[in-house]
Coordinates of C-alpha atoms in Angstrom, one line a residue:
Chain N
X1 CA 0.0 0.0 0.0
X2 CA 1.4 3.3 -1.1
X3 CA -0.4 5.8 1.2
X4 CA -3.7 6.0 2.9
X5 CA -4.6 9.0 4.9
X6 CA -5.1 7.5 8.3
X7 CA -4.5 3.9 9.3
X8 CA -6.7 3.0 12.2
X9 CA -5.4 0.2 14.3
X10 CA -8.0 -2.3 15.5
X11 CA -7.5 -2.4 19.2
X12 CA -10.5 -4.4 20.2
X13 CA -12.5 -1.3 20.9
X14 CA -15.8 -1.6 19.1
X15 CA -16.6 2.0 17.9
X16 CA -19.6 3.0 15.9
X17 CA -17.4 2.8 12.8
X18 CA -16.5 -0.8 13.7
X19 CA -20.1 -1.7 14.1
X20 CA -21.0 -0.3 10.7
X21 CA -18.0 -2.1 9.2
X22 CA -19.2 -5.4 10.6
X23 CA -22.4 -4.9 8.6
X24 CA -20.4 -4.3 5.5
X25 CA -18.4 -7.5 6.2
X26 CA -21.6 -9.5 6.5
X27 CA -22.4 -8.3 2.9
X28 CA -18.9 -9.3 1.8
X29 CA -19.5 -12.8 3.3
X30 CA -22.8 -12.9 1.5
X31 CA -21.0 -12.1 -1.8
X32 CA -18.6 -15.0 -1.1
X33 CA -21.5 -17.4 -0.5
X34 CA -22.8 -16.7 -4.0
X35 CA -19.5 -16.7 -5.8
X36 CA -19.0 -13.0 -6.1
X37 CA -15.8 -11.2 -5.1
X38 CA -16.4 -10.6 -1.4
X39 CA -16.5 -6.9 -1.0
X40 CA -19.5 -5.4 0.8
X41 CA -20.6 -1.9 1.8
X42 CA -23.3 0.1 3.6
X43 CA -24.2 3.8 3.4
X44 CA -25.2 5.5 6.6
X45 CA -27.2 8.7 6.9
X46 CA -25.3 10.3 9.7
X47 CA -27.9 12.6 11.3
X48 CA -30.1 9.6 12.0
X49 CA -27.6 6.8 12.0
X50 CA -29.9 5.0 9.6
X51 CA -28.5 2.5 7.0
X52 CA -29.9 3.8 3.7
X53 CA -28.1 1.5 1.3
X54 CA -26.4 -1.8 1.2
X55 CA -24.4 -3.5 -1.6
X56 CA -22.0 -6.2 -2.5
X57 CA -20.2 -7.0 -5.6
X58 CA -22.4 -8.4 -8.4
X59 CA -19.9 -8.4 -11.4
X60 CA -20.4 -12.1 -12.0
X61 CA -24.2 -12.2 -12.0
X62 CA -24.5 -9.0 -14.0
X63 CA -21.7 -9.8 -16.5
X64 CA -20.8 -6.2 -15.9
X65 CA -17.3 -5.4 -14.5
X66 CA -18.5 -2.1 -13.1
X67 CA -21.1 -3.5 -10.7
X68 CA -19.1 -3.0 -7.6
X69 CA -20.6 -3.0 -4.1
X70 CA -20.7 0.8 -4.0
X71 CA -22.7 1.1 -7.2
X72 CA -25.1 -1.6 -6.1
X73 CA -25.7 0.4 -2.9
X74 CA -25.9 3.8 -4.6
X75 CA -28.5 2.5 -7.1
X76 CA -30.4 1.1 -4.2
X77 CA -30.5 4.5 -2.5
X78 CA -31.4 6.4 -5.7
X79 CA -34.1 3.9 -6.6
X80 CA -36.1 5.3 -3.7
X81 CA -38.1 8.4 -4.6
X82 CA -37.5 9.9 -1.1
X83 CA -33.7 9.9 -1.5
X84 CA -33.8 10.7 -5.2
X85 CA -35.7 13.9 -4.4
X86 CA -33.4 14.7 -1.5
X87 CA -30.3 14.2 -3.7
X88 CA -31.7 16.3 -6.5
X89 CA -32.0 19.4 -4.2
X90 CA -28.6 20.9 -4.3
X91 CA -29.3 23.2 -1.4
X92 CA -29.7 20.2 0.9
X93 CA -26.3 18.7 0.4
X94 CA -27.8 15.3 1.1
X95 CA -24.7 13.2 0.3
X96 CA -22.5 15.4 2.6
X97 CA -24.3 13.8 5.5
X98 CA -23.8 10.3 4.2
X99 CA -20.9 8.0 5.2
X100 CA -19.8 4.9 3.3
X101 CA -18.4 1.9 5.0
X102 CA -16.7 -0.5 2.6
X103 CA -14.6 -3.5 3.3
X104 CA -12.0 -2.8 0.6
X105 CA -10.7 0.7 -0.4
X106 CA -12.9 2.1 -3.3
X107 CA -11.4 1.6 -6.7
X108 CA -10.6 4.6 -8.9
X109 CA -14.0 4.3 -10.6
X110 CA -15.9 4.2 -7.3
X111 CA -13.8 6.9 -5.7
X112 CA -14.7 9.2 -8.6
X113 CA -18.4 8.3 -8.4
X114 CA -18.4 9.1 -4.7
X115 CA -16.8 12.4 -5.3
X116 CA -19.3 13.3 -8.0
X117 CA -22.1 12.4 -5.6
X118 CA -20.6 14.7 -3.0
X119 CA -20.2 12.0 -0.3
X120 CA -19.2 13.2 3.2
X121 CA -17.0 10.5 4.5
X122 CA -15.6 7.1 3.5
X123 CA -14.4 4.5 5.9
X124 CA -12.8 1.3 4.5
X125 CA -11.2 -1.9 5.7
X126 CA -8.2 -2.8 3.7
X127 CA -6.3 -0.8 1.0
X128 CA -6.2 -2.0 -2.6
X129 CA -2.8 -1.5 -4.2
X130 CA -4.0 -2.7 -7.6
X131 CA -6.5 0.1 -8.2
X132 CA -7.4 1.8 -5.0
X133 CA -8.7 5.4 -5.6
X134 CA -8.5 6.6 -2.1
X135 CA -4.7 6.7 -1.6
X136 CA -3.3 3.4 -2.8
X137 CA -2.9 4.1 -6.6
X138 CA -4.8 7.4 -7.1
X139 CA -5.9 10.1 -4.6
X140 CA -9.3 10.8 -6.1
X141 CA -10.8 11.7 -2.7
X142 CA -8.4 14.7 -2.3
X143 CA -7.2 15.4 -5.8
X144 CA -7.2 19.2 -6.2
X145 CA -7.2 18.9 -10.0
X146 CA -10.6 17.4 -10.2
X147 CA -14.0 19.1 -9.9
X148 CA -16.4 18.6 -6.9
X149 CA -15.4 18.7 -3.3
X150 CA -12.8 16.4 -1.8
X151 CA -14.0 14.0 0.9
X152 CA -12.7 12.5 4.1
X153 CA -11.3 9.0 3.8
X154 CA -10.0 6.7 6.5
X155 CA -8.9 3.1 6.2
X156 CA -8.1 0.2 8.5
X157 CA -11.4 -0.8 10.1
X158 CA -11.5 -4.6 10.4
X159 CA -8.7 -4.6 7.8
X160 CA -7.6 -8.2 8.6
X161 CA -11.2 -9.5 8.5
X162 CA -11.7 -7.9 5.1
X163 CA -8.5 -9.5 3.8
X164 CA -9.4 -12.9 5.2
X165 CA -12.8 -12.9 3.5
X166 CA -11.0 -12.2 0.2
X167 CA -8.4 -14.8 0.8
X168 CA -11.0 -17.4 1.6
X169 CA -12.7 -16.6 -1.6
X170 CA -9.5 -17.1 -3.6
X171 CA -8.5 -20.4 -2.1
X172 CA -12.0 -21.8 -2.4
X173 CA -13.2 -23.9 -5.3
X174 CA -15.9 -22.5 -7.4
X175 CA -18.5 -25.2 -7.2
X176 CA -20.6 -23.4 -9.9
X177 CA -18.0 -24.2 -12.5
X178 CA -19.0 -27.1 -14.9
X179 CA -15.6 -28.8 -14.2
X180 CA -14.4 -27.4 -10.9
X181 CA -10.7 -26.7 -10.8
X182 CA -9.1 -28.1 -7.8
X183 CA -7.1 -25.6 -5.9
X184 CA -5.4 -27.9 -3.5
X185 CA -2.1 -26.2 -3.9
X186 CA -3.6 -23.1 -2.5
X187 CA -3.3 -22.7 1.2
X188 CA -5.0 -20.1 3.3
X189 CA -2.4 -17.8 4.7
X190 CA -3.4 -16.6 8.1
X191 CA -0.7 -14.2 8.8
X192 CA -1.0 -10.6 7.5
Chain U
X1 CA 35.0 -16.9 -18.5
X2 CA 32.4 -19.4 -19.4
X3 CA 34.8 -21.4 -21.5
X4 CA 37.2 -22.0 -18.7
X5 CA 34.7 -23.5 -16.3
X6 CA 33.2 -25.9 -18.8
X7 CA 34.6 -29.4 -18.2
X8 CA 36.2 -30.8 -21.4
X9 CA 33.9 -33.8 -21.3
X10 CA 30.9 -31.8 -22.1
X11 CA 32.4 -30.1 -25.1
X12 CA 32.2 -32.5 -28.0
X13 CA 30.9 -32.0 -31.5
X14 CA 27.2 -32.7 -31.8
X15 CA 26.3 -35.3 -34.4
X16 CA 23.5 -33.3 -35.7
X17 CA 24.4 -29.9 -37.0
X18 CA 22.8 -27.7 -34.3
X19 CA 24.0 -24.2 -34.4
X20 CA 24.2 -23.0 -30.9
X21 CA 24.9 -19.4 -30.1
X22 CA 26.1 -18.3 -26.7
X23 CA 26.5 -14.8 -25.4
X24 CA 29.9 -14.6 -23.8
X25 CA 30.2 -11.0 -22.7
X26 CA 29.8 -7.4 -23.7
X27 CA 32.1 -6.5 -26.6
X28 CA 33.6 -3.8 -24.5
X29 CA 34.7 -6.1 -21.7
X30 CA 37.4 -8.0 -23.7
X31 CA 39.3 -7.3 -26.9
X32 CA 38.4 -9.6 -29.8
X33 CA 42.0 -10.8 -29.9
X34 CA 42.0 -11.8 -26.2
X35 CA 38.7 -13.6 -26.7
X36 CA 40.1 -15.5 -29.7
X37 CA 43.1 -16.4 -27.6
X38 CA 40.9 -17.8 -24.8
X39 CA 38.9 -19.9 -27.3
X40 CA 42.1 -21.2 -28.7
X41 CA 43.5 -22.1 -25.3
X42 CA 40.3 -24.0 -24.5
X43 CA 40.8 -26.1 -27.7
X44 CA 37.6 -24.8 -29.1
X45 CA 38.9 -22.8 -32.0
X46 CA 37.5 -25.2 -34.5
X47 CA 34.1 -25.1 -33.0
X48 CA 33.7 -21.5 -32.1
X49 CA 34.1 -18.5 -34.3
X50 CA 33.4 -15.6 -31.9
X51 CA 31.9 -12.5 -33.5
X52 CA 30.5 -9.2 -32.3
X53 CA 26.7 -9.0 -32.6
X54 CA 24.7 -5.8 -32.3
X55 CA 21.7 -5.9 -30.1
X56 CA 19.1 -3.1 -29.3
X57 CA 20.1 -1.0 -26.3
X58 CA 16.5 0.0 -25.5
X59 CA 13.2 -1.8 -25.6
X60 CA 11.3 -1.2 -28.8
X61 CA 8.8 1.7 -28.7
X62 CA 6.8 0.8 -31.7
X63 CA 5.6 -2.4 -33.2
X64 CA 7.7 -1.7 -36.3
X65 CA 10.8 -1.5 -34.2
X66 CA 9.8 -4.7 -32.4
X67 CA 9.4 -6.6 -35.7
X68 CA 12.8 -5.6 -36.8
X69 CA 14.7 -5.7 -33.5
X70 CA 13.4 -9.2 -32.6
X71 CA 15.4 -10.6 -35.5
X72 CA 18.6 -9.5 -33.8
X73 CA 17.7 -10.2 -30.2
X74 CA 14.8 -11.8 -28.3
X75 CA 12.9 -8.9 -27.1
X76 CA 9.5 -8.3 -25.5
X77 CA 7.1 -5.6 -26.6
X78 CA 4.3 -3.8 -24.8
X79 CA 2.8 -1.0 -26.8
X80 CA 3.2 2.3 -25.0
X81 CA -0.3 3.5 -24.4
X82 CA 1.1 6.8 -23.3
X83 CA 2.0 7.8 -26.9
X84 CA -0.6 9.5 -29.0
X85 CA -1.5 7.0 -31.7
X86 CA -2.3 7.9 -35.2
X87 CA -5.5 6.5 -36.7
X88 CA -4.4 3.7 -39.1
X89 CA -5.2 5.0 -42.6
X90 CA -6.9 1.7 -43.5
X91 CA -9.4 2.1 -40.7
X92 CA -9.9 5.9 -41.0
X93 CA -13.1 5.7 -42.9
X94 CA -14.8 3.2 -40.6
X95 CA -13.6 5.0 -37.5
X96 CA -14.9 8.4 -38.7
X97 CA -18.1 6.7 -39.7
X98 CA -18.7 5.5 -36.2
X99 CA -17.8 8.8 -34.7
X100 CA -20.2 10.6 -37.0
X101 CA -22.9 8.1 -36.0
X102 CA -22.2 9.0 -32.3
X103 CA -22.5 12.7 -33.0
X104 CA -25.7 12.2 -34.9
X105 CA -27.2 10.7 -31.7
X106 CA -26.5 13.8 -29.8
X107 CA -29.3 15.6 -31.7
X108 CA -32.0 13.4 -30.1
X109 CA -30.3 13.6 -26.7
X110 CA -30.5 17.3 -26.8
X111 CA -34.1 17.5 -27.8
X112 CA -35.1 15.1 -25.1
X113 CA -33.4 17.3 -22.5
X114 CA -30.3 15.2 -21.8
X115 CA -26.7 16.3 -22.0
X116 CA -25.6 15.7 -25.6
X117 CA -23.0 13.1 -24.6
X118 CA -23.1 9.7 -26.5
X119 CA -21.1 6.5 -26.3
X120 CA -21.0 3.7 -28.9
X121 CA -19.3 0.3 -28.4
X122 CA -18.2 -1.5 -31.6
X123 CA -16.7 -4.9 -32.2
X124 CA -13.7 -4.0 -34.4
X125 CA -13.5 -7.5 -35.9
X126 CA -16.9 -7.0 -37.6
X127 CA -17.4 -3.3 -37.3
X128 CA -20.8 -4.0 -35.8
X129 CA -22.3 -1.6 -33.3
X130 CA -23.0 -3.5 -30.1
X131 CA -24.5 -0.7 -28.1
X132 CA -25.3 3.0 -28.4
X133 CA -26.2 5.0 -25.3
X134 CA -26.5 8.6 -24.2
X135 CA -26.0 10.3 -20.9
X136 CA -29.2 9.9 -18.8
X137 CA -28.3 11.7 -15.6
X138 CA -31.1 14.2 -16.1
X139 CA -34.0 12.0 -16.9
X140 CA -33.1 9.4 -14.3
X141 CA -32.1 11.9 -11.6
X142 CA -29.0 9.8 -11.1
X143 CA -25.9 11.9 -11.7
X144 CA -23.7 8.8 -12.3
X145 CA -25.7 7.6 -15.3
X146 CA -23.1 8.8 -17.8
X147 CA -23.1 7.6 -21.4
X148 CA -20.1 5.2 -20.8
X149 CA -21.7 3.6 -17.7
X150 CA -24.9 3.1 -19.6
X151 CA -23.0 1.6 -22.6
X152 CA -21.1 -0.9 -20.5
X153 CA -24.3 -2.0 -19.0
X154 CA -26.0 -2.2 -22.4
X155 CA -23.3 -4.6 -23.6
X156 CA -23.6 -6.6 -20.3
X157 CA -27.3 -6.8 -20.9
X158 CA -26.8 -8.2 -24.4
X159 CA -24.5 -10.8 -22.9
X160 CA -27.0 -11.7 -20.2
X161 CA -29.7 -12.2 -22.8
X162 CA -27.4 -14.2 -25.1
X163 CA -26.5 -16.4 -22.1
X164 CA -30.1 -16.9 -21.2
X165 CA -31.2 -17.9 -24.7
X166 CA -28.2 -20.0 -25.4
X167 CA -27.6 -23.0 -23.1
X168 CA -28.5 -21.0 -20.0
X169 CA -26.5 -22.9 -17.4
X170 CA -23.4 -23.9 -19.1
X171 CA -22.3 -20.5 -20.3
X172 CA -23.2 -18.6 -17.2
X173 CA -21.4 -21.0 -15.0
X174 CA -18.4 -21.1 -17.2
X175 CA -18.5 -17.3 -17.1
X176 CA -18.6 -17.3 -13.3
X177 CA -15.4 -19.2 -13.2
X178 CA -13.8 -17.0 -15.7
X179 CA -14.8 -13.8 -13.9
X180 CA -13.6 -15.1 -10.6
X181 CA -10.2 -15.9 -12.3
X182 CA -10.1 -12.5 -13.9
X183 CA -11.0 -10.6 -10.8
X184 CA -8.4 -12.5 -8.9
X185 CA -5.6 -10.9 -10.8
X186 CA -7.4 -7.6 -10.5
X187 CA -8.1 -7.1 -6.8
X188 CA -5.4 -6.2 -4.4
X189 CA -2.5 -8.6 -5.0
X190 CA -1.0 -7.9 -1.7
X191 CA -4.2 -9.0 0.0
X192 CA -4.3 -12.3 -1.7
X193 CA -1.1 -14.2 -1.0
X194 CA 1.2 -13.6 -3.9
X195 CA 2.3 -17.2 -4.4
X196 CA -1.3 -18.3 -4.7
X197 CA -1.6 -16.2 -7.8
X198 CA 1.7 -16.8 -9.4
X199 CA 2.0 -20.5 -9.1
X200 CA -1.6 -21.3 -10.1
X201 CA -1.8 -23.3 -13.3
X202 CA -5.3 -21.9 -13.6
X203 CA -4.0 -18.4 -13.7
X204 CA -1.3 -19.5 -16.0
X205 CA -3.8 -20.7 -18.6
X206 CA -5.8 -17.7 -18.2
X207 CA -3.0 -15.3 -18.7
X208 CA -1.9 -17.1 -21.8
X209 CA -5.4 -16.9 -23.1
X210 CA -6.0 -13.3 -22.3
X211 CA -5.1 -11.0 -25.1
X212 CA -4.1 -8.0 -23.0
X213 CA -2.0 -9.9 -20.5
X214 CA -0.1 -11.7 -23.1
X215 CA 0.6 -8.4 -24.7
X216 CA 3.2 -8.0 -22.0
X217 CA 5.2 -10.9 -23.4
X218 CA 6.1 -11.0 -27.0
X219 CA 2.7 -11.3 -28.5
X220 CA 2.8 -11.2 -32.2
X221 CA 0.2 -9.5 -34.3
X222 CA -0.7 -13.0 -35.5
X223 CA -1.8 -13.9 -32.0
X224 CA -4.0 -10.9 -31.9
X225 CA -5.5 -11.8 -35.2
X226 CA -6.2 -15.3 -34.1
X227 CA -7.9 -13.9 -31.1
X228 CA -10.0 -11.5 -33.1
X229 CA -11.0 -14.2 -35.6
X230 CA -12.1 -16.5 -32.8
X231 CA -14.1 -13.7 -31.2
X232 CA -15.7 -12.9 -34.5
X233 CA -16.7 -16.5 -35.0
X234 CA -17.9 -16.7 -31.5
X235 CA -20.0 -13.5 -31.8
X236 CA -21.7 -14.5 -35.0
X237 CA -22.5 -18.0 -33.9
X238 CA -24.0 -16.9 -30.7
X239 CA -25.7 -13.6 -31.2
X240 CA -29.4 -14.0 -31.1
X241 CA -30.5 -10.5 -32.0
X242 CA -29.5 -10.3 -35.7
X243 CA -26.5 -8.1 -35.2
X244 CA -24.1 -10.4 -36.9
X245 CA -25.4 -13.2 -39.0
X246 CA -22.5 -14.4 -41.0
X247 CA -23.7 -18.0 -41.4
X248 CA -20.5 -19.2 -42.8
X249 CA -18.8 -18.8 -39.5
X250 CA -18.1 -22.1 -37.8
X251 CA -20.2 -23.0 -34.9
X252 CA -17.6 -25.1 -33.2
X253 CA -16.2 -22.1 -31.3
X254 CA -19.4 -21.3 -29.6
X255 CA -18.5 -23.4 -26.5
X256 CA -15.6 -21.1 -25.9
X257 CA -17.7 -18.0 -26.3
X258 CA -17.9 -16.9 -22.7
X259 CA -14.2 -17.2 -22.3
X260 CA -13.6 -14.9 -25.3
X261 CA -16.4 -12.5 -24.7
X262 CA -15.2 -11.4 -21.3
X263 CA -16.9 -8.1 -20.6
X264 CA -15.9 -5.7 -23.3
X265 CA -12.5 -7.2 -24.1
X266 CA -11.1 -5.9 -27.3
X267 CA -14.0 -3.7 -28.2
X268 CA -13.7 -0.2 -29.6
X269 CA -15.4 2.6 -27.8
X270 CA -16.5 5.9 -29.5
X271 CA -17.3 8.8 -27.3
X272 CA -18.3 12.3 -28.2
X273 CA -16.5 13.6 -25.1
X274 CA -13.5 12.6 -23.0
X275 CA -14.8 10.5 -20.1
X276 CA -14.5 11.4 -16.5
X277 CA -12.3 9.4 -14.1
X278 CA -15.2 7.2 -13.1
X279 CA -16.0 6.3 -16.7
X280 CA -12.4 6.0 -17.7
X281 CA -11.9 3.4 -14.9
X282 CA -15.1 1.7 -15.9
X283 CA -13.5 1.2 -19.3
X284 CA -10.4 -0.3 -17.7
X285 CA -12.6 -2.7 -15.7
X286 CA -14.4 -3.6 -18.9
X287 CA -11.1 -4.4 -20.7
X288 CA -11.9 -2.3 -23.8
X289 CA -9.4 -2.3 -26.7
X290 CA -9.4 1.2 -28.0
X291 CA -11.2 4.5 -27.2
X292 CA -11.9 7.3 -29.6
X293 CA -13.2 10.6 -28.5
X294 CA -13.8 14.0 -30.0
X295 CA -14.0 16.7 -27.3
X296 CA -11.3 16.8 -24.5
X297 CA -12.7 17.9 -21.1
X298 CA -10.0 19.9 -19.5
X299 CA -11.6 20.1 -16.0
X300 CA -12.3 16.4 -15.5
X301 CA -11.1 14.2 -18.3
X302 CA -9.6 10.8 -17.3
X303 CA -8.1 9.9 -20.6
X304 CA -5.5 12.6 -21.2
X305 CA -6.7 15.8 -19.6
X306 CA -6.5 15.5 -15.8
X307 CA -5.4 11.9 -15.6
X308 CA -4.2 9.2 -18.0
X309 CA -6.2 6.2 -16.6
X310 CA -5.6 4.2 -19.8
X311 CA -1.9 4.1 -19.4
X312 CA -1.2 4.2 -15.6
X313 CA 1.6 1.8 -14.8
X314 CA -0.1 0.5 -11.6
X315 CA -3.3 -0.5 -13.3
X316 CA -3.6 -4.0 -14.8
X317 CA -5.1 -3.1 -18.2
X318 CA -4.1 -0.5 -20.7
X319 CA -5.6 0.7 -23.9
X320 CA -5.0 3.2 -26.7
X321 CA -6.8 6.5 -26.7
X322 CA -7.4 8.5 -29.9
X323 CA -8.1 12.1 -29.1
X324 CA -10.0 14.8 -31.0
X325 CA -11.3 12.3 -33.6
X326 CA -13.6 14.2 -35.9
X327 CA -13.0 17.5 -34.0
X328 CA -13.5 19.7 -37.1
X329 CA -16.6 17.9 -38.2
X330 CA -18.5 17.3 -34.9
X331 CA -20.6 20.5 -35.1
X332 CA -21.7 19.6 -38.6
X333 CA -22.5 16.0 -37.6
X334 CA -24.6 17.1 -34.7
X335 CA -26.7 19.5 -36.8
X336 CA -24.7 22.6 -36.4
X337 CA -25.4 23.0 -32.6
X338 CA -22.5 24.2 -30.5
X339 CA -23.9 22.9 -27.1
X340 CA -22.0 19.7 -27.2
X341 CA -18.7 21.4 -28.2
X342 CA -19.2 23.9 -25.4
X343 CA -18.9 21.2 -22.8
X344 CA -15.2 21.4 -23.5
X345 CA -14.9 24.4 -21.3
X346 CA -17.4 23.5 -18.6
X347 CA -16.8 22.1 -15.2
X348 CA -18.5 18.9 -16.0
X349 CA -17.9 15.1 -15.7
X350 CA -18.7 13.2 -18.9

């Protein structure tokens, strides 16, 4: 990982952020159970603490490589008339009061989408050095050269759990495959 | 010196006339006379005639250089997506035709109250238009419904429908496995234990198979052509909606279809405007082949203006971007309206 704004150490203290991240992790586990890349997220409306959107990767089922957890959740939010109207009213700054909790750092695409929405805060589990947009590869969240406001971003919440869910996915065999490939040589690494 | 450490027993004339060439050292490290002396001392003078051989000092920058230089020295070639490519003259007519088609679609977009931004995805092996979409952020009240995002989804929808109507289970499941393999190389490599990825025979197969990853090695243009032909055969045998109906294409490749039709792999994308960072990365995720656009967007463009997402060294897929294609003609193509061109100077994400 190149650089992430703040790395939070998990010290066994269950903050509100940890609680929300656990909800995101559950969605990642759900993704795993249906053969999708296990990344999950929730959007929280901070004034009420209400979870307004949930999502997990759906790239396999949709045959669309852009159906990341964030987009699933954003579409869920904007499919509701109530939030669509709130989001349309530029004087309300609806998204500024919204926080995203996602198990893996948003990719460059999602980071840009979040910025265009005008999201308030992003909390993530593990960084993504392949195409992370919140500090690992690009710094879309605080890039002064791009339009729209920058947003707060902080990683490290349940980082090890987020990684382990991913690893379990990759050592697992895909039982959906017509001729499942054995992955016996793959061993789950437990150290981080 | 290599010659000195070789035990005599191993140096005997081969019965078959195999011409083996060994690199001994840099020409500057030893004089030719001294080398000849060494060869002579080792009793190899009759077998070895040392000579100085020129090799390229730098990696090839263009495919032309690669074709010539590889004769002199085994070299690998990765096309530099950072360079501004010229439109191949042979393809110019087809490319401008597609771009014109994209601009013509902005007329309707404008009259229906949308931003005049259009995306078209084309299969270059057949020049068939696979999807045409416009920006729908206004009508859907969803500011992320950009033309590119809509177009990628339109292609996915075609695939889903093709899968449904053509042996529903087999293809979809096969695809599942393929996507899982693809994404594996895509998601944080440091998160997944590196050795799991690199030693996997499954990944090995996949990489050999995958056109853009094999580009990193010495992929010849022949290999690309084979890939394109396969894809073409596959498309025409499997499409159910009448887009391509070349009946003379063999059906035998249809079983490999999901493997070759991974997302938008190898497709050409025509855009009236330079895409924003989100859309640029969506094109990376979709593995497109080439992108052509007309109007650069200085404030937010992700393919040349603010960022160069298509050629960033950390990202796992690169593609060529052709800028300002049809720049002089766009206003005419779109019915003489300057709205679309004006977006160039606006603080907007396309």
